[in-house]
């Protein structure tokens, strides 16, 4: 727990102390309730698990399906609009910003959401879709769409704005 | 109604039964209250209509202007950050994901938001802007910006992320 | 105040009268509470300032750090998912749409968020990142990512969707 808060202070210059992080960080609150909902999901009380995350979504604006498998110290910063799908797998020490989707593409059943390695950083508004693998230490730029596997240690970006006059 | 729930189960692999959909799907709840607000809008009680949708936005994170004309079985999946403008027209059996805007561009009055045909699918984060026509069965990819008419049966995509190292 | 409401009516064709704007515009409400939170931030009661904006975020879906310096008549339209970082500076008469981030890139301390001039318009979903300068009267298109300075009077756009079949 202490390690988690320390890692957040290292990742967010606006973080000041533990009380502030617990009280005011929707991403920390969402992860706390996700761990509880995950327990209910595993013992097959799926509706309770989903109901917890439905309520959490209302006040954190973060939607995490309790079926997702999430490693240690995930930091969802700001977090408005984040959607993490049912069959997503996330490694340790990842950072996800507001507006990110780890989602599906299509209506097939089974594993249909991404798998992220360790220490992955996903920029604001990025959409990672389908049953794809994102390697360790990958960085994904803001508003980037990713539909294919990405190897370890790579940086993926979209297109920067162009001045037209 | 039954047909609506069946169509959602066909479109979302995480949907399990009707009770779950009614309790836990913000997009279904937003559409339910939109139908009520729409009634008040049509009988010229605009402020009541807008107040209903203001409250609905707080807990669903979906903003639908009661002036929008929406066909049958629209499924707004996840839905955080969706904005549907006042003069939008949407056909039947459309699917819209989180972060989508059906909006205007500029400050002109009159019809200034898009018209979507039937069976249109709009991916997460896509922005469709202006008084344009999106044909039947069109698919629009995640994070895509659309500013012009699209013919029936087309697929429109933005740019995929590029590995830069 | 009257001037602010008049400027909103000029910028949003769906705005009808002052009561409607006060009751139903999350962006107006967020700015009202930001001014109060900003006062507490300046007198060094940072936790109170941040707590106010945490609560405001829950019902407006707009996240403004009380450290941000914001000029007159900022209009945040719709506003879901907007994030404005701690060291952001915004001039007068700017307009920001839903899903916009004025954020940082990286974990450096000090001034790390953008500075916007006067009369800047930022389209839905645009991400403006880093300690960069956006000149007066600049327009930034929907879903555009901006990582460098932009001169006065320029328009910056991303990539429009392409039909692929």
PDB file of C-alpha atoms in Angstrom, chain C residues 3-165:
ATOM      1  CA  UNK C   3     -21.369  39.791 -20.211  1.00  0.00           C
ATOM      2  CA  UNK C   4     -20.395  36.151 -19.541  1.00  0.00           C
ATOM      3  CA  UNK C   5     -23.930  34.887 -20.160  1.00  0.00           C
ATOM      4  CA  UNK C   6     -24.243  36.985 -23.303  1.00  0.00           C
ATOM      5  CA  UNK C   7     -20.953  35.570 -24.597  1.00  0.00           C
ATOM      6  CA  UNK C   8     -22.269  32.032 -23.983  1.00  0.00           C
ATOM      7  CA  UNK C   9     -25.469  32.752 -25.904  1.00  0.00           C
ATOM      8  CA  UNK C  10     -23.309  34.002 -28.760  1.00  0.00           C
ATOM      9  CA  UNK C  11     -21.177  30.839 -28.657  1.00  0.00           C
ATOM     10  CA  UNK C  12     -23.881  28.175 -28.133  1.00  0.00           C
ATOM     11  CA  UNK C  13     -27.003  28.156 -30.350  1.00  0.00           C
ATOM     12  CA  UNK C  14     -28.742  25.846 -27.808  1.00  0.00           C
ATOM     13  CA  UNK C  15     -28.459  28.435 -25.009  1.00  0.00           C
ATOM     14  CA  UNK C  16     -31.801  30.191 -24.494  1.00  0.00           C
ATOM     15  CA  UNK C  17     -31.847  32.210 -21.281  1.00  0.00           C
ATOM     16  CA  UNK C  18     -29.823  32.929 -18.143  1.00  0.00           C
ATOM     17  CA  UNK C  19     -31.787  30.667 -15.793  1.00  0.00           C
ATOM     18  CA  UNK C  20     -31.272  27.746 -18.166  1.00  0.00           C
ATOM     19  CA  UNK C  21     -27.536  28.457 -18.376  1.00  0.00           C
ATOM     20  CA  UNK C  22     -27.096  28.650 -14.588  1.00  0.00           C
ATOM     21  CA  UNK C  23     -29.165  25.528 -13.897  1.00  0.00           C
ATOM     22  CA  UNK C  24     -28.072  23.286 -16.732  1.00  0.00           C
ATOM     23  CA  UNK C  25     -24.573  24.201 -17.928  1.00  0.00           C
ATOM     24  CA  UNK C  26     -21.965  22.071 -16.139  1.00  0.00           C
ATOM     25  CA  UNK C  27     -19.197  24.234 -17.594  1.00  0.00           C
ATOM     26  CA  UNK C  28     -20.662  27.375 -16.040  1.00  0.00           C
ATOM     27  CA  UNK C  29     -21.128  25.598 -12.705  1.00  0.00           C
ATOM     28  CA  UNK C  30     -17.566  24.244 -12.761  1.00  0.00           C
ATOM     29  CA  UNK C  31     -16.167  27.741 -13.396  1.00  0.00           C
ATOM     30  CA  UNK C  32     -18.260  29.203 -10.537  1.00  0.00           C
ATOM     31  CA  UNK C  33     -16.832  26.691  -8.042  1.00  0.00           C
ATOM     32  CA  UNK C  34     -13.352  26.975  -9.550  1.00  0.00           C
ATOM     33  CA  UNK C  35     -13.311  30.683  -8.601  1.00  0.00           C
ATOM     34  CA  UNK C  36     -14.103  29.714  -4.980  1.00  0.00           C
ATOM     35  CA  UNK C  37     -11.575  26.858  -4.944  1.00  0.00           C
ATOM     36  CA  UNK C  38      -8.976  29.151  -6.480  1.00  0.00           C
ATOM     37  CA  UNK C  39      -9.380  31.523  -3.517  1.00  0.00           C
ATOM     38  CA  UNK C  40      -8.636  28.707  -1.053  1.00  0.00           C
ATOM     39  CA  UNK C  41      -5.681  27.586  -3.180  1.00  0.00           C
ATOM     40  CA  UNK C  42      -4.158  31.084  -3.150  1.00  0.00           C
ATOM     41  CA  UNK C  43      -4.409  31.362   0.650  1.00  0.00           C
ATOM     42  CA  UNK C  44      -2.616  27.993   0.815  1.00  0.00           C
ATOM     43  CA  UNK C  45      -5.616  25.896   1.911  1.00  0.00           C
ATOM     44  CA  UNK C  46      -4.815  23.511  -0.916  1.00  0.00           C
ATOM     45  CA  UNK C  47      -6.660  20.455   0.409  1.00  0.00           C
ATOM     46  CA  UNK C  48      -9.922  22.419   0.725  1.00  0.00           C
ATOM     47  CA  UNK C  49      -9.422  23.812  -2.774  1.00  0.00           C
ATOM     48  CA  UNK C  50      -8.794  20.343  -4.199  1.00  0.00           C
ATOM     49  CA  UNK C  51     -11.720  18.840  -2.273  1.00  0.00           C
ATOM     50  CA  UNK C  52     -14.098  21.428  -3.771  1.00  0.00           C
ATOM     51  CA  UNK C  53     -12.920  20.594  -7.272  1.00  0.00           C
ATOM     52  CA  UNK C  54     -13.110  16.840  -6.538  1.00  0.00           C
ATOM     53  CA  UNK C  55     -16.803  17.216  -5.666  1.00  0.00           C
ATOM     54  CA  UNK C  56     -17.425  19.511  -8.646  1.00  0.00           C
ATOM     55  CA  UNK C  57     -15.868  16.880 -10.916  1.00  0.00           C
ATOM     56  CA  UNK C  58     -18.377  14.275  -9.689  1.00  0.00           C
ATOM     57  CA  UNK C  59     -21.428  16.167 -10.936  1.00  0.00           C
ATOM     58  CA  UNK C  60     -19.990  18.279 -13.775  1.00  0.00           C
ATOM     59  CA  UNK C  61     -17.494  15.695 -15.153  1.00  0.00           C
ATOM     60  CA  UNK C  62     -15.045  18.566 -15.510  1.00  0.00           C
ATOM     61  CA  UNK C  63     -11.716  18.470 -13.685  1.00  0.00           C
ATOM     62  CA  UNK C  64     -10.004  21.817 -13.124  1.00  0.00           C
ATOM     63  CA  UNK C  65      -6.994  21.928 -10.831  1.00  0.00           C
ATOM     64  CA  UNK C  66      -7.361  24.971  -8.538  1.00  0.00           C
ATOM     65  CA  UNK C  67      -3.745  25.844  -9.343  1.00  0.00           C
ATOM     66  CA  UNK C  68      -4.678  26.681 -12.966  1.00  0.00           C
ATOM     67  CA  UNK C  69      -4.870  30.408 -13.809  1.00  0.00           C
ATOM     68  CA  UNK C  70      -7.962  31.100 -15.907  1.00  0.00           C
ATOM     69  CA  UNK C  71      -8.936  34.415 -17.508  1.00  0.00           C
ATOM     70  CA  UNK C  72     -12.363  35.919 -18.056  1.00  0.00           C
ATOM     71  CA  UNK C  73     -15.349  34.252 -19.721  1.00  0.00           C
ATOM     72  CA  UNK C  74     -13.920  30.763 -20.283  1.00  0.00           C
ATOM     73  CA  UNK C  75     -16.793  28.696 -21.676  1.00  0.00           C
ATOM     74  CA  UNK C  76     -16.450  24.948 -21.222  1.00  0.00           C
ATOM     75  CA  UNK C  77     -19.237  23.565 -23.422  1.00  0.00           C
ATOM     76  CA  UNK C  78     -20.679  20.114 -22.566  1.00  0.00           C
ATOM     77  CA  UNK C  79     -17.413  19.471 -20.739  1.00  0.00           C
ATOM     78  CA  UNK C  80     -17.475  15.711 -19.992  1.00  0.00           C
ATOM     79  CA  UNK C  81     -13.936  14.464 -19.543  1.00  0.00           C
ATOM     80  CA  UNK C  82     -12.228  17.871 -19.602  1.00  0.00           C
ATOM     81  CA  UNK C  83      -8.984  17.905 -17.574  1.00  0.00           C
ATOM     82  CA  UNK C  84      -7.128  21.173 -16.870  1.00  0.00           C
ATOM     83  CA  UNK C  85      -3.781  20.675 -15.106  1.00  0.00           C
ATOM     84  CA  UNK C  86      -2.227  22.530 -12.185  1.00  0.00           C
ATOM     85  CA  UNK C  87       0.121  24.885 -14.046  1.00  0.00           C
ATOM     86  CA  UNK C  88      -2.177  25.672 -16.985  1.00  0.00           C
ATOM     87  CA  UNK C  89      -2.676  29.338 -17.886  1.00  0.00           C
ATOM     88  CA  UNK C  90      -5.736  30.371 -19.945  1.00  0.00           C
ATOM     89  CA  UNK C  91      -6.392  33.878 -21.338  1.00  0.00           C
ATOM     90  CA  UNK C  92      -9.754  35.614 -21.824  1.00  0.00           C
ATOM     91  CA  UNK C  93     -12.735  34.514 -23.947  1.00  0.00           C
ATOM     92  CA  UNK C  94     -11.555  30.954 -24.604  1.00  0.00           C
ATOM     93  CA  UNK C  95     -13.910  28.104 -25.486  1.00  0.00           C
ATOM     94  CA  UNK C  96     -13.186  24.464 -24.637  1.00  0.00           C
ATOM     95  CA  UNK C  97     -15.294  21.458 -25.623  1.00  0.00           C
ATOM     96  CA  UNK C  98     -15.827  18.035 -24.029  1.00  0.00           C
ATOM     97  CA  UNK C  99     -12.953  15.585 -23.756  1.00  0.00           C
ATOM     98  CA  UNK C 100     -10.200  18.221 -23.952  1.00  0.00           C
ATOM     99  CA  UNK C 101      -7.024  17.780 -21.917  1.00  0.00           C
ATOM    100  CA  UNK C 102      -4.697  20.666 -21.088  1.00  0.00           C
ATOM    101  CA  UNK C 103      -2.125  18.410 -19.503  1.00  0.00           C
ATOM    102  CA  UNK C 104       1.484  17.447 -18.922  1.00  0.00           C
ATOM    103  CA  UNK C 105       3.744  14.918 -20.548  1.00  0.00           C
ATOM    104  CA  UNK C 106       6.140  13.365 -18.131  1.00  0.00           C
ATOM    105  CA  UNK C 107       6.835  13.672 -14.454  1.00  0.00           C
ATOM    106  CA  UNK C 108       8.871  16.878 -14.255  1.00  0.00           C
ATOM    107  CA  UNK C 109       7.823  19.432 -11.634  1.00  0.00           C
ATOM    108  CA  UNK C 110       7.334  23.175 -12.194  1.00  0.00           C
ATOM    109  CA  UNK C 111       5.412  24.673 -15.149  1.00  0.00           C
ATOM    110  CA  UNK C 112       4.438  21.606 -17.147  1.00  0.00           C
ATOM    111  CA  UNK C 113       1.015  22.422 -18.640  1.00  0.00           C
ATOM    112  CA  UNK C 114       0.069  24.693 -21.592  1.00  0.00           C
ATOM    113  CA  UNK C 115      -0.446  28.444 -21.726  1.00  0.00           C
ATOM    114  CA  UNK C 116      -3.365  29.554 -23.902  1.00  0.00           C
ATOM    115  CA  UNK C 117      -3.739  33.113 -25.208  1.00  0.00           C
ATOM    116  CA  UNK C 118      -7.023  34.970 -25.628  1.00  0.00           C
ATOM    117  CA  UNK C 119      -9.964  33.800 -27.724  1.00  0.00           C
ATOM    118  CA  UNK C 120      -8.590  30.281 -28.228  1.00  0.00           C
ATOM    119  CA  UNK C 121     -11.045  27.564 -29.290  1.00  0.00           C
ATOM    120  CA  UNK C 122     -10.228  23.922 -28.488  1.00  0.00           C
ATOM    121  CA  UNK C 123     -12.358  21.279 -30.235  1.00  0.00           C
ATOM    122  CA  UNK C 124     -13.816  18.148 -28.648  1.00  0.00           C
ATOM    123  CA  UNK C 125     -11.276  15.507 -27.637  1.00  0.00           C
ATOM    124  CA  UNK C 126      -8.168  17.604 -28.421  1.00  0.00           C
ATOM    125  CA  UNK C 127      -5.130  16.986 -26.207  1.00  0.00           C
ATOM    126  CA  UNK C 128      -2.720  19.886 -25.614  1.00  0.00           C
ATOM    127  CA  UNK C 129       0.268  18.608 -23.685  1.00  0.00           C
ATOM    128  CA  UNK C 130       3.384  20.066 -22.141  1.00  0.00           C
ATOM    129  CA  UNK C 131       4.591  23.560 -21.222  1.00  0.00           C
ATOM    130  CA  UNK C 132       3.770  25.035 -24.635  1.00  0.00           C
ATOM    131  CA  UNK C 133       2.277  28.327 -25.825  1.00  0.00           C
ATOM    132  CA  UNK C 134      -0.934  28.513 -27.849  1.00  0.00           C
ATOM    133  CA  UNK C 135      -1.279  32.009 -29.371  1.00  0.00           C
ATOM    134  CA  UNK C 136      -4.277  34.343 -29.461  1.00  0.00           C
ATOM    135  CA  UNK C 137      -7.254  33.412 -31.677  1.00  0.00           C
ATOM    136  CA  UNK C 138      -5.916  29.913 -32.366  1.00  0.00           C
ATOM    137  CA  UNK C 139      -8.462  27.243 -33.311  1.00  0.00           C
ATOM    138  CA  UNK C 140      -7.675  23.589 -32.593  1.00  0.00           C
ATOM    139  CA  UNK C 141      -9.719  20.905 -34.351  1.00  0.00           C
ATOM    140  CA  UNK C 142     -11.507  17.958 -32.762  1.00  0.00           C
ATOM    141  CA  UNK C 143      -9.315  15.049 -31.556  1.00  0.00           C
ATOM    142  CA  UNK C 144      -6.113  16.947 -32.471  1.00  0.00           C
ATOM    143  CA  UNK C 145      -2.942  16.342 -30.453  1.00  0.00           C
ATOM    144  CA  UNK C 146      -0.779  19.447 -29.943  1.00  0.00           C
ATOM    145  CA  UNK C 147       2.733  19.121 -28.505  1.00  0.00           C
ATOM    146  CA  UNK C 148       4.425  22.316 -29.758  1.00  0.00           C
ATOM    147  CA  UNK C 149       3.909  26.092 -29.646  1.00  0.00           C
ATOM    148  CA  UNK C 150       1.306  27.529 -32.030  1.00  0.00           C
ATOM    149  CA  UNK C 151       1.522  31.138 -33.287  1.00  0.00           C
ATOM    150  CA  UNK C 152      -1.324  33.645 -33.089  1.00  0.00           C
ATOM    151  CA  UNK C 153      -4.310  33.308 -35.457  1.00  0.00           C
ATOM    152  CA  UNK C 154      -3.463  29.770 -36.652  1.00  0.00           C
ATOM    153  CA  UNK C 155      -5.779  26.790 -37.092  1.00  0.00           C
ATOM    154  CA  UNK C 156      -4.455  23.357 -36.153  1.00  0.00           C
ATOM    155  CA  UNK C 157      -6.110  20.144 -37.257  1.00  0.00           C
ATOM    156  CA  UNK C 158      -5.510  16.416 -37.042  1.00  0.00           C
ATOM    157  CA  UNK C 159      -6.445  13.880 -39.699  1.00  0.00           C
ATOM    158  CA  UNK C 160      -9.917  13.427 -41.106  1.00  0.00           C
ATOM    159  CA  UNK C 161     -11.346   9.932 -41.393  1.00  0.00           C
ATOM    160  CA  UNK C 162     -10.698   8.089 -44.677  1.00  0.00           C
ATOM    161  CA  UNK C 163     -13.188   5.804 -46.405  1.00  0.00           C
ATOM    162  CA  UNK C 164     -11.477   2.416 -46.858  1.00  0.00           C
ATOM    163  CA  UNK C 165     -13.979   0.422 -48.905  1.00  0.00           C
TER     164      UNK C 165
END
